[in-house]
CSV table of C-alpha atoms in Angstrom, one decimal:
chain,number,residue,atom,x,y,z
N,1,MET,CA,20.5,-140.3,120.4
N,2,SER,CA,21.0,-137.4,118.1
N,3,LYS,CA,19.2,-134.1,117.8
N,4,VAL,CA,18.1,-132.5,114.6
N,5,ILE,CA,19.2,-129.1,113.2
N,6,THR,CA,17.3,-127.9,110.2
N,7,PHE,CA,19.0,-125.4,108.0
N,8,SER,CA,17.3,-122.9,105.7
N,9,ARG,CA,17.9,-123.4,101.9
N,10,ASN,CA,16.7,-119.8,101.3
N,11,PHE,CA,16.7,-116.5,103.1
N,12,GLN,CA,13.5,-115.9,105.1
N,13,LYS,CA,10.7,-113.6,104.0
N,14,SER,CA,11.8,-110.7,106.2
N,15,HIS,CA,15.3,-110.7,104.8
N,16,PRO,CA,16.3,-108.4,102.0
N,17,LYS,CA,17.4,-111.4,100.0
N,18,ALA,CA,14.1,-113.3,100.6
N,19,GLY,CA,13.9,-116.4,98.6
N,20,GLU,CA,17.5,-116.4,97.4
N,21,PRO,CA,19.7,-119.4,98.3
N,22,THR,CA,21.7,-119.4,101.5
N,23,HIS,CA,24.0,-122.1,100.2
N,24,PHE,CA,24.2,-123.6,103.7
N,25,VAL,CA,24.3,-127.1,102.3
N,26,ASP,CA,27.3,-126.3,100.2
N,27,LYS,CA,29.0,-124.5,103.1
N,28,ILE,CA,28.4,-127.4,105.5
N,29,TRP,CA,29.7,-129.8,102.8
N,30,LYS,CA,32.7,-127.6,102.4
N,31,TRP,CA,33.4,-127.9,106.1
N,32,TYR,CA,33.0,-131.6,105.9
N,33,TYR,CA,35.3,-131.8,102.9
N,34,ASP,CA,38.0,-129.8,104.6
N,35,GLU,CA,37.6,-131.6,107.9
N,36,CYS,CA,37.9,-135.1,106.3
N,37,ALA,CA,40.9,-134.1,104.3
N,38,GLY,CA,39.1,-134.2,101.0
N,39,ASP,CA,37.3,-137.6,101.4
N,40,VAL,CA,33.8,-136.9,100.2
N,41,ARG,CA,32.7,-140.5,99.8
N,42,ASP,CA,30.4,-140.1,102.8
N,43,LEU,CA,28.7,-137.1,101.1
N,44,LEU,CA,28.1,-138.7,97.7
N,45,TRP,CA,25.0,-140.5,98.9
N,46,TYR,CA,23.6,-137.2,100.4
N,47,ASN,CA,24.3,-135.4,97.2
N,48,GLU,CA,22.5,-138.0,95.2
N,49,GLN,CA,19.4,-137.7,97.5
N,50,TYR,CA,19.6,-133.9,97.1
N,51,ASP,CA,19.9,-134.1,93.3
N,52,ASN,CA,16.9,-136.6,93.2
N,53,ILE,CA,14.7,-134.0,95.0
N,54,PHE,CA,15.9,-130.7,93.8
N,55,GLY,CA,17.5,-131.6,90.4
N,56,VAL,CA,20.8,-130.0,91.4
N,57,ASP,CA,24.2,-131.5,91.9
N,58,GLU,CA,25.4,-129.4,94.8
N,59,MET,CA,28.7,-131.3,95.2
N,60,LYS,CA,30.1,-129.3,92.2
N,61,ASN,CA,29.7,-126.1,94.2
N,62,VAL,CA,31.5,-127.1,97.3
N,63,HIS,CA,34.7,-125.2,96.5
N,64,ASN,CA,32.9,-122.0,95.7
N,65,PHE,CA,32.2,-121.2,99.3
N,66,ASN,CA,33.8,-120.8,102.7
N,67,PRO,CA,32.9,-123.5,105.2
N,68,LYS,CA,30.0,-123.0,107.7
N,69,LEU,CA,31.5,-123.7,111.1
N,70,HIS,CA,28.5,-123.2,113.4
N,71,THR,CA,24.9,-122.2,113.6
N,72,ILE,CA,23.1,-119.9,116.0
N,73,ARG,CA,19.9,-121.2,117.6
N,74,GLY,CA,17.5,-120.0,120.3
N,75,GLY,CA,17.4,-121.7,123.7
N,76,GLU,CA,19.9,-123.9,125.4
N,77,ARG,CA,19.3,-127.4,124.0
N,78,PHE,CA,22.9,-128.3,123.0
N,79,ASN,CA,25.9,-129.4,124.9
N,80,VAL,CA,29.5,-130.2,123.9
N,81,GLY,CA,29.6,-133.8,122.8
N,82,ASP,CA,26.0,-133.9,121.5
N,83,TRP,CA,25.5,-135.2,118.0
N,84,PHE,CA,23.0,-133.7,115.5
N,85,SER,CA,21.5,-134.7,112.2
N,86,PRO,CA,21.9,-131.8,109.7
N,87,ARG,CA,18.8,-131.4,107.6
N,88,ILE,CA,16.8,-129.2,105.2
N,89,TRP,CA,13.2,-129.0,104.3
N,90,THR,CA,12.2,-130.6,101.0
N,91,GLY,CA,9.5,-128.0,100.5
N,92,LYS,CA,7.7,-125.4,102.6
N,93,PRO,CA,9.4,-125.2,106.1
N,94,TYR,CA,7.5,-127.1,108.8
N,95,SER,CA,5.1,-128.4,106.2
N,96,SER,CA,7.3,-130.8,104.2
N,97,LYS,CA,9.6,-133.7,104.8
N,98,GLN,CA,13.1,-133.2,106.0
N,99,LEU,CA,16.2,-134.4,104.0
N,100,GLU,CA,19.4,-135.3,105.9
N,101,ILE,CA,22.3,-133.5,104.2
N,102,ALA,CA,25.3,-135.1,105.9
N,103,PRO,CA,26.3,-137.7,108.4
N,104,LEU,CA,25.8,-137.0,112.1
N,105,ILE,CA,28.0,-134.1,113.3
N,106,GLN,CA,29.3,-133.7,116.8
N,107,VAL,CA,29.1,-130.5,118.7
N,108,LYS,CA,32.6,-129.4,119.7
N,109,GLN,CA,31.8,-126.1,121.4
N,110,VAL,CA,28.8,-124.2,122.6
N,111,PHE,CA,28.8,-120.5,123.4
N,112,PRO,CA,25.9,-118.5,124.9
N,113,ILE,CA,25.0,-115.5,122.7
N,114,ASN,CA,22.8,-112.5,122.9
N,115,VAL,CA,22.1,-110.4,119.7
N,116,LEU,CA,20.2,-107.2,119.3
N,117,VAL,CA,20.2,-105.7,115.7
N,118,GLN,CA,18.2,-102.6,115.0
N,119,ASN,CA,17.8,-100.5,111.9
N,120,PHE,CA,18.6,-96.8,112.5
N,121,GLY,CA,17.6,-95.6,109.0
N,122,LYS,CA,20.5,-93.6,107.5
N,123,LEU,CA,22.9,-95.2,110.1
N,124,GLY,CA,21.9,-98.6,108.9
N,125,LEU,CA,21.8,-101.8,111.0
N,126,GLN,CA,23.5,-101.6,114.3
N,127,ALA,CA,24.3,-104.6,116.5
N,128,VAL,CA,25.0,-105.2,120.2
N,129,ILE,CA,26.3,-108.7,120.6
N,130,SER,CA,27.6,-110.6,123.6
N,131,ILE,CA,29.2,-114.0,123.6
N,132,ASN,CA,29.9,-115.8,126.9
N,133,GLY,CA,28.6,-112.7,128.7
N,134,LYS,CA,31.2,-110.4,127.1
N,135,ASP,CA,30.7,-107.7,124.4
N,136,PHE,CA,31.7,-109.0,121.0
N,137,THR,CA,32.4,-106.6,118.1
N,138,ASN,CA,34.0,-108.7,115.4
N,139,ILE,CA,30.7,-109.2,113.5
N,140,ASP,CA,32.5,-110.1,110.3
N,141,LEU,CA,34.2,-113.1,111.9
N,142,LEU,CA,31.0,-114.2,113.6
N,143,ALA,CA,29.0,-113.9,110.3
N,144,ARG,CA,31.7,-115.7,108.3
N,145,ASN,CA,31.8,-118.6,110.7
N,146,ASP,CA,28.0,-118.8,110.5
N,147,GLY,CA,28.2,-118.9,106.7
N,148,LEU,CA,26.9,-115.4,106.0
N,149,SER,CA,28.2,-112.0,105.0
N,150,GLN,CA,28.1,-109.4,107.7
N,151,GLN,CA,25.2,-107.6,106.1
N,152,ASP,CA,23.2,-110.9,105.7
N,153,PHE,CA,23.9,-111.8,109.3
N,154,LEU,CA,22.7,-108.4,110.6
N,155,SER,CA,19.6,-108.6,108.4
N,156,TRP,CA,18.9,-112.2,109.6
N,157,PHE,CA,18.9,-111.1,113.2
N,158,GLU,CA,17.3,-107.7,112.8
N,159,SER,CA,14.7,-107.1,115.4
N,160,LYS,CA,11.6,-105.2,114.4
N,161,LYS,CA,10.5,-105.0,118.0
N,162,GLY,CA,13.8,-104.2,119.7
N,163,GLU,CA,13.9,-107.6,121.3
N,164,THR,CA,17.2,-109.3,122.1
N,165,PHE,CA,17.8,-112.8,120.7
N,166,CYS,CA,19.1,-115.1,123.3
N,167,GLY,CA,20.5,-118.5,122.3
N,168,GLN,CA,23.6,-120.6,121.6
N,169,ILE,CA,26.3,-120.8,119.0
N,170,ILE,CA,26.5,-124.5,118.2
N,171,CYS,CA,29.9,-125.1,116.8
N,172,TRP,CA,31.2,-128.2,115.1
N,173,SER,CA,34.7,-126.9,114.5
N,174,ASP,CA,37.6,-126.8,116.9
N,175,GLU,CA,39.0,-123.8,114.9
N,176,VAL,CA,36.5,-121.4,116.3
N,177,SER,CA,37.3,-119.4,119.5
N,178,TYR,CA,35.2,-116.6,120.9
């Protein structure tokens, strides 16, 4: 039995790019394209469903992006070997149907992560991150593997209350090592 991971099509309201596209669908499809040595036949059906709902042929954008290799989620729900169904909301999150965007994906690696990002005014966003219980400072690499720029990653995880996010990096690529 597979689990579901729902990806955001747009940046959340609290993000500086609120409402703008994340391109996570394109980035996941790019990973799939690279992983399957260019065989996108399995994705054509998903692209057709996407186009029917949103009126956009996302497949044409696949090569414009770097691949998304993992996602970061709160809790400890996932284990190596689990399968998940990647989905997006067709409308308002939690109030609309979900659309499956790719075939089931297997979790290859799971890393515990803690993230605290705070805004220090003129100093900007500052992060304290630990992965596998060790300090981690290569935020650019972490953000890129998650399908974001470093600034977008920091803004995504910015804590207004000074609370640390605790969760997992759920990785579907063998290429990632933290």
